[in-house]
Short mmCIF file of the C-alpha atoms (twelve columns), coordinates in Angstrom:
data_MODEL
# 
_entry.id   MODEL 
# 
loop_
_atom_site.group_PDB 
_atom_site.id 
_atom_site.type_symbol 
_atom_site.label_atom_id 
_atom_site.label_alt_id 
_atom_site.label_comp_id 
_atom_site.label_asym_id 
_atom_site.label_seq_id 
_atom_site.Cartn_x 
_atom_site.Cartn_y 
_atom_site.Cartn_z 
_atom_site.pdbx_PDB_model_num 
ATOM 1   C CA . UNK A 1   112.782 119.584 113.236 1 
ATOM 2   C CA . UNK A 2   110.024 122.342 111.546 1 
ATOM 3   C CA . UNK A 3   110.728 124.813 110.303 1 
ATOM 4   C CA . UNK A 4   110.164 127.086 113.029 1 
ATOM 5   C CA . UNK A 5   112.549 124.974 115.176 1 
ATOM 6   C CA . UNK A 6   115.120 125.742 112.527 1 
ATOM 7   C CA . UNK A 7   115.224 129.663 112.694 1 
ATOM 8   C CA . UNK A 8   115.386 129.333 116.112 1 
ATOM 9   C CA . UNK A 9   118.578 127.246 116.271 1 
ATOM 10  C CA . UNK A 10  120.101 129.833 113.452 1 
ATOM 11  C CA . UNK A 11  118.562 132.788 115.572 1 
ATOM 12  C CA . UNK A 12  120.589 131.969 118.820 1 
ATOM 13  C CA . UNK A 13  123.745 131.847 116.202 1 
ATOM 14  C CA . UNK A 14  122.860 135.609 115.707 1 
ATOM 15  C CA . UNK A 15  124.925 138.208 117.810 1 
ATOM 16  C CA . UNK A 16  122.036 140.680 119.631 1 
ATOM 17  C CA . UNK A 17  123.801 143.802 118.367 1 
ATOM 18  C CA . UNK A 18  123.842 143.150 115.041 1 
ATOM 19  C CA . UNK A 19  121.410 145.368 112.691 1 
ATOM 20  C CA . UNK A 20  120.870 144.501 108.694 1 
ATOM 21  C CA . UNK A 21  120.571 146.854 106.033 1 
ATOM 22  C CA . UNK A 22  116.753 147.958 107.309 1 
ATOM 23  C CA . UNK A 23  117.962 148.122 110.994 1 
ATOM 24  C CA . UNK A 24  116.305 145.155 111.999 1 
ATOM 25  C CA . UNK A 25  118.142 143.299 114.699 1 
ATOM 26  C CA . UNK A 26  118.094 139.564 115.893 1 
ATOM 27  C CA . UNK A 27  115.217 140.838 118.087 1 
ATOM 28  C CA . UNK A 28  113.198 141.447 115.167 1 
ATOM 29  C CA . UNK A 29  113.737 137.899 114.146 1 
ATOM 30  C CA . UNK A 30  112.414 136.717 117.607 1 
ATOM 31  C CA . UNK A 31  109.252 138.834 117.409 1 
ATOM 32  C CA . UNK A 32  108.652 137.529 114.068 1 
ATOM 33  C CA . UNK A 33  109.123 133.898 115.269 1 
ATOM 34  C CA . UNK A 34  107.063 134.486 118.147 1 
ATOM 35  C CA . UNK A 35  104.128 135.586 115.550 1 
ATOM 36  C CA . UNK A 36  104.407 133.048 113.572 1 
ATOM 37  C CA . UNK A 37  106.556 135.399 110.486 1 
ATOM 38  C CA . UNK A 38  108.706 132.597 110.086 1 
ATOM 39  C CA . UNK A 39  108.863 133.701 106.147 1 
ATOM 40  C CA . UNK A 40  109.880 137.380 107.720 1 
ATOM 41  C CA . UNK A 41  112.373 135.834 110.175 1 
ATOM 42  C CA . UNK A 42  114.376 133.907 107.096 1 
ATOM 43  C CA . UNK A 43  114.317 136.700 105.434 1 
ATOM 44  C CA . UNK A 44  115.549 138.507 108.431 1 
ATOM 45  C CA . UNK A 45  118.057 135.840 109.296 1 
ATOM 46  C CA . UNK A 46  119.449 135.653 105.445 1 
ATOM 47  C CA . UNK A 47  119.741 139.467 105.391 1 
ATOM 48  C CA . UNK A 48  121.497 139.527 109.023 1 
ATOM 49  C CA . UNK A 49  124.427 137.388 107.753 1 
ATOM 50  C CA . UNK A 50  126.208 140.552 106.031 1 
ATOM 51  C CA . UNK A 51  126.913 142.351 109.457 1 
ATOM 52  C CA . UNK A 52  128.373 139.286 110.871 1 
ATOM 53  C CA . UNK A 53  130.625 136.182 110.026 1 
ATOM 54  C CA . UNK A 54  128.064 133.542 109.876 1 
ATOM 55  C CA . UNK A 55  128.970 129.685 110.136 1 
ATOM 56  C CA . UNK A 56  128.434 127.554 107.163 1 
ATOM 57  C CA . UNK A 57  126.118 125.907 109.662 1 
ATOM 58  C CA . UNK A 58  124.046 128.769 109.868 1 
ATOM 59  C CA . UNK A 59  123.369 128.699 106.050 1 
ATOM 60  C CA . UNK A 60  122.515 125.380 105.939 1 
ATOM 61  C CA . UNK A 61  120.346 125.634 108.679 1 
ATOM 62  C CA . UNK A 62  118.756 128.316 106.866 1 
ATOM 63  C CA . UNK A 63  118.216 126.370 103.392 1 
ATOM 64  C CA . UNK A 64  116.691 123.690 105.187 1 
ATOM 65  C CA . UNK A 65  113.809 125.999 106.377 1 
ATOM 66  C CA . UNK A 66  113.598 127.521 103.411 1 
ATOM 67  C CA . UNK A 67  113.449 123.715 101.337 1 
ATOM 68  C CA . UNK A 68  110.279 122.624 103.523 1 
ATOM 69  C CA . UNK A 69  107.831 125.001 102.793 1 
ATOM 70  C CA . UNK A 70  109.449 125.206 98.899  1 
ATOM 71  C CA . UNK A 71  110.812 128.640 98.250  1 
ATOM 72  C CA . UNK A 72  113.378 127.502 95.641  1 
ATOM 73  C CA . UNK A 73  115.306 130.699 95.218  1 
ATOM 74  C CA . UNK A 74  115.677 131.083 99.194  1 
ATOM 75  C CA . UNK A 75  116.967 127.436 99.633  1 
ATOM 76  C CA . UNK A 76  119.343 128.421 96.718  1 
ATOM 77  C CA . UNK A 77  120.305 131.526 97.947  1 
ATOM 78  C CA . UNK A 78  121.207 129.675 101.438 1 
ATOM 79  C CA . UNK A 79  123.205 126.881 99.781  1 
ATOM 80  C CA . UNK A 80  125.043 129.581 97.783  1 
ATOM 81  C CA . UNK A 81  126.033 131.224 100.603 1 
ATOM 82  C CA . UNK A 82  127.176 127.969 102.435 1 
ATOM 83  C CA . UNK A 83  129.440 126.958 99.737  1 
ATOM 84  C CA . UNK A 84  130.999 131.017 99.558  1 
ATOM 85  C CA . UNK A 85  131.593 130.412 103.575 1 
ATOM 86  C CA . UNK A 86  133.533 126.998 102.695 1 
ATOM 87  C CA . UNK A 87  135.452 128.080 99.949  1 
ATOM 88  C CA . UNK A 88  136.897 131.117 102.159 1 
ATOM 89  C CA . UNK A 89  135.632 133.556 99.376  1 
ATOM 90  C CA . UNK A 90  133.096 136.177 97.886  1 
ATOM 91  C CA . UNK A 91  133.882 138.020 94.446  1 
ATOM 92  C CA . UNK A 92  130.868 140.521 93.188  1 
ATOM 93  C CA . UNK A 93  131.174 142.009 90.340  1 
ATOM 94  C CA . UNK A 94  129.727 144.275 88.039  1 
ATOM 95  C CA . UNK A 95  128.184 141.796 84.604  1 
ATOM 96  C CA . UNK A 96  127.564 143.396 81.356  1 
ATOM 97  C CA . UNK A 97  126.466 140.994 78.652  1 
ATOM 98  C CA . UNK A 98  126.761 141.491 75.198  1 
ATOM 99  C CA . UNK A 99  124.388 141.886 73.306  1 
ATOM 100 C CA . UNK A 100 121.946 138.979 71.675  1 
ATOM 101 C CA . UNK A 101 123.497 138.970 68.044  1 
ATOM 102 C CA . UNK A 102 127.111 139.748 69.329  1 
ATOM 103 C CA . UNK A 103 127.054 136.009 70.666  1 
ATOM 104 C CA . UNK A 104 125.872 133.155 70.677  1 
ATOM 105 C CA . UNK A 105 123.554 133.640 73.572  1 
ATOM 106 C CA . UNK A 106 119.995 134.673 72.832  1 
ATOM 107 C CA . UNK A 107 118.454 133.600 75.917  1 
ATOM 108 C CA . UNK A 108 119.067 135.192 79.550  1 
ATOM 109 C CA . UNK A 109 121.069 133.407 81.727  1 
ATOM 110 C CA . UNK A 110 119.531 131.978 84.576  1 
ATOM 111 C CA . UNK A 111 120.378 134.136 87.968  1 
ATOM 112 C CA . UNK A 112 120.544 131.242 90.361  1 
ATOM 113 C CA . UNK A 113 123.980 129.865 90.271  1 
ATOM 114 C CA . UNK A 114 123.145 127.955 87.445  1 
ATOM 115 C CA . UNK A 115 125.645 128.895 84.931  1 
ATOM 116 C CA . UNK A 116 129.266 127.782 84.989  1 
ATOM 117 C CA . UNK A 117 131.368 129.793 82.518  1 
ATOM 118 C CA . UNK A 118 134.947 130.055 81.926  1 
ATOM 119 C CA . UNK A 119 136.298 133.294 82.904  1 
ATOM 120 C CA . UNK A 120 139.415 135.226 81.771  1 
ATOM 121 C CA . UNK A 121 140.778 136.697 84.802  1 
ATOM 122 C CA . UNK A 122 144.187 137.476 83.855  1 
ATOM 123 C CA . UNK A 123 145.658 133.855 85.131  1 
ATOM 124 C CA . UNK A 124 148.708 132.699 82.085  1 
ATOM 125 C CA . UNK A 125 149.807 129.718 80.911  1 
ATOM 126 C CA . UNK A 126 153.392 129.163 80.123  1 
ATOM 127 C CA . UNK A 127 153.195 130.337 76.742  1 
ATOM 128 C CA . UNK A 128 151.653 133.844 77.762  1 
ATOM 129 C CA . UNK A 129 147.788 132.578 76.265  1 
ATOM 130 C CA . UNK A 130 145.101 133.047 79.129  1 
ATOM 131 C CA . UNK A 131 143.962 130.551 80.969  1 
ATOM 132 C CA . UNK A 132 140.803 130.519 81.704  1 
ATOM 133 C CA . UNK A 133 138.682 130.131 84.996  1 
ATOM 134 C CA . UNK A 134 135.595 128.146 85.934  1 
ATOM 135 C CA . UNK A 135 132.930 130.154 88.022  1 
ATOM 136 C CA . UNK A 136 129.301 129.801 88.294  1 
ATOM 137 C CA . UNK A 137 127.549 133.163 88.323  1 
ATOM 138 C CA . UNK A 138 124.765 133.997 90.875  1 
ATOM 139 C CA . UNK A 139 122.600 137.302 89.740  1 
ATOM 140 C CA . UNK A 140 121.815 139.442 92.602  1 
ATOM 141 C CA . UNK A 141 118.344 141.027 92.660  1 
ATOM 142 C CA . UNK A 142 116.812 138.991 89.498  1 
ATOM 143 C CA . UNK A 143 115.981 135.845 88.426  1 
ATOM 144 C CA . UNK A 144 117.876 136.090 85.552  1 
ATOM 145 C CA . UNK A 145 120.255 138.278 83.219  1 
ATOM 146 C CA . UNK A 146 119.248 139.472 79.428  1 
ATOM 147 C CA . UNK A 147 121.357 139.545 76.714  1 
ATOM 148 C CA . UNK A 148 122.872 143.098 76.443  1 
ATOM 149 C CA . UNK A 149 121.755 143.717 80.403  1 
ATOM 150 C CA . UNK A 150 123.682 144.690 83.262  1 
ATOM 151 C CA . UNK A 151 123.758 143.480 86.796  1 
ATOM 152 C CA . UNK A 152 125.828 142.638 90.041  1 
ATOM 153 C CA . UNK A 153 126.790 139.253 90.444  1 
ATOM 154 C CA . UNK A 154 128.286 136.692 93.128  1 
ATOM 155 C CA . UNK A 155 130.864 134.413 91.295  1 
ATOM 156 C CA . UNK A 156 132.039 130.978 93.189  1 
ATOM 157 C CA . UNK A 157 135.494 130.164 91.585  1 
ATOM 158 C CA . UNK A 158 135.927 126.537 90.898  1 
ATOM 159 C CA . UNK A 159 139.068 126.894 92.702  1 
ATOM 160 C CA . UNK A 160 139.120 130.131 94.867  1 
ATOM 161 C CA . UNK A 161 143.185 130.439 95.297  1 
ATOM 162 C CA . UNK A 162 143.492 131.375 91.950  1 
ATOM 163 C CA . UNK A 163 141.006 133.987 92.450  1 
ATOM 164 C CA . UNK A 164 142.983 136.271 95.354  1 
ATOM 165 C CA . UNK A 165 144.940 138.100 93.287  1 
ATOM 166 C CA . UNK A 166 141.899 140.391 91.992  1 
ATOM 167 C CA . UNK A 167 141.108 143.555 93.619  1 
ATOM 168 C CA . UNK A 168 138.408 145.924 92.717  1 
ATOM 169 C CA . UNK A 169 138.439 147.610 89.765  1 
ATOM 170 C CA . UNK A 170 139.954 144.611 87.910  1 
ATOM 171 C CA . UNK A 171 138.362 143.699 84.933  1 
ATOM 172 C CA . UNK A 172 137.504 140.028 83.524  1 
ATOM 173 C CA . UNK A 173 135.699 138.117 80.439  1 
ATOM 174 C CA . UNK A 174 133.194 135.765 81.069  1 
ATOM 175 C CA . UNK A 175 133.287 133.220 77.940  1 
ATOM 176 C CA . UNK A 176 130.954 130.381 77.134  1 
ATOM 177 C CA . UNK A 177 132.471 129.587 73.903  1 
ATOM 178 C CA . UNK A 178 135.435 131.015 72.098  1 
ATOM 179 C CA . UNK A 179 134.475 134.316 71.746  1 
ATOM 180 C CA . UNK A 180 133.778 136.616 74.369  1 
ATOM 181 C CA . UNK A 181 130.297 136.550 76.416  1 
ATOM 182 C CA . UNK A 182 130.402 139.721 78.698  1 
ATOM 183 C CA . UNK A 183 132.766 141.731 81.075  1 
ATOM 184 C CA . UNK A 184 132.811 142.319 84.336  1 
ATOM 185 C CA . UNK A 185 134.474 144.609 87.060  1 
ATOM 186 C CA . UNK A 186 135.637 143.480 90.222  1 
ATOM 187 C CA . UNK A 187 133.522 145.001 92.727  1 
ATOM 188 C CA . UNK A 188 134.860 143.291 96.233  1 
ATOM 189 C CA . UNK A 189 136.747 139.893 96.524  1 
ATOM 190 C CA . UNK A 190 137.080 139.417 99.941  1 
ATOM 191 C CA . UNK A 191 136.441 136.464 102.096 1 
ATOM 192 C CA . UNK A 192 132.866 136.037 103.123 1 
ATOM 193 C CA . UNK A 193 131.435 138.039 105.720 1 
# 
């Protein structure tokens, strides 16, 4: 299959009536295909997957186009979204990072799923010390996060059921080494849409 023969079979997955956040439609997607946009219709396609619950064959369909013609962060994005779909759930969250000098981190960490820190979340152990979390952290919007910078973030819990007691507001510490690394607040943990 090309790539163009891709979108289409993740196209027809599409329901007609759904819109994404620019009020583009699965319509929109067709035109593009039918011009040749196929960038513009995985965009499209990637964006339409919030109004809808999209298979976990839809997003691998999707980071398979986006693999052939090499846009990394695309075919990332799509395999990120995949495994959120199989695990049964999203958690965003608000990321501060402390400071370079506060920590041991100096660099930014990368925003593409890369990381994998251990994450306070309010989980005990039998002895009342935390126990801490595994998570890798996907930055939304940028390619990576600066030391002392803030962004929203898409965690994927090494394993999700002891994530479901969080609600918004809730507040957790994102650790790399014994001392703390950054906060966050619980935006949404919900299972993905």
């Amino acid at each position: 299959m090309d790539v163009v023969e891709i979108l289409e079979a993740a196209a027809l997955l599409v329901p007609e009536d759904v819109a994404t956040g620019n009020d583009f439609t699965a319509s929109d997607v067709w035109d593009h295909l039918a011009h040749d946009a196929w960038e513009e219709a995985l965009c499209l396609l990637q964006e339409s997957a919030d109004g809808w619950t999209a298979p976990a064959d839809f997003w691998e369909r999707l980071g398979r186009a986006a693999q052939m013609p090499g846009f990394e962060r695309s075919r990332e994005w799509c395999w990120w979204r995949d495994t959120e779909t199989r695990a049964g759930l999203v958690v965003r969250a608000d990321l501060v990072l402390r400071p370079a000098g506060e920590t041991f981190r100096r660099t930014p960490i990368p925003g593409g799923g890369v990381l994998r820190p251990m994450w306070d979340i309010g989980n005990r152990r039998r002895d009342g010390e935390p126990e801490w979390d595994i998570a890798r952290v996907w930055v939304e919007f940028a390619p990576e996060l600066r030391p002392g910078d803030r962004a929203p973030v898409r965690l994927l819990p090494l394993d999700p059921s002891r994530w479901g007691h969080l609600v918004p507001g809730d507040r957790i510490t994102l650790y790399e080494c014994a001392e703390a690394g950054g906060t966050a607040t619980v935006l949404e943990p919900r299972p993905p849409a």
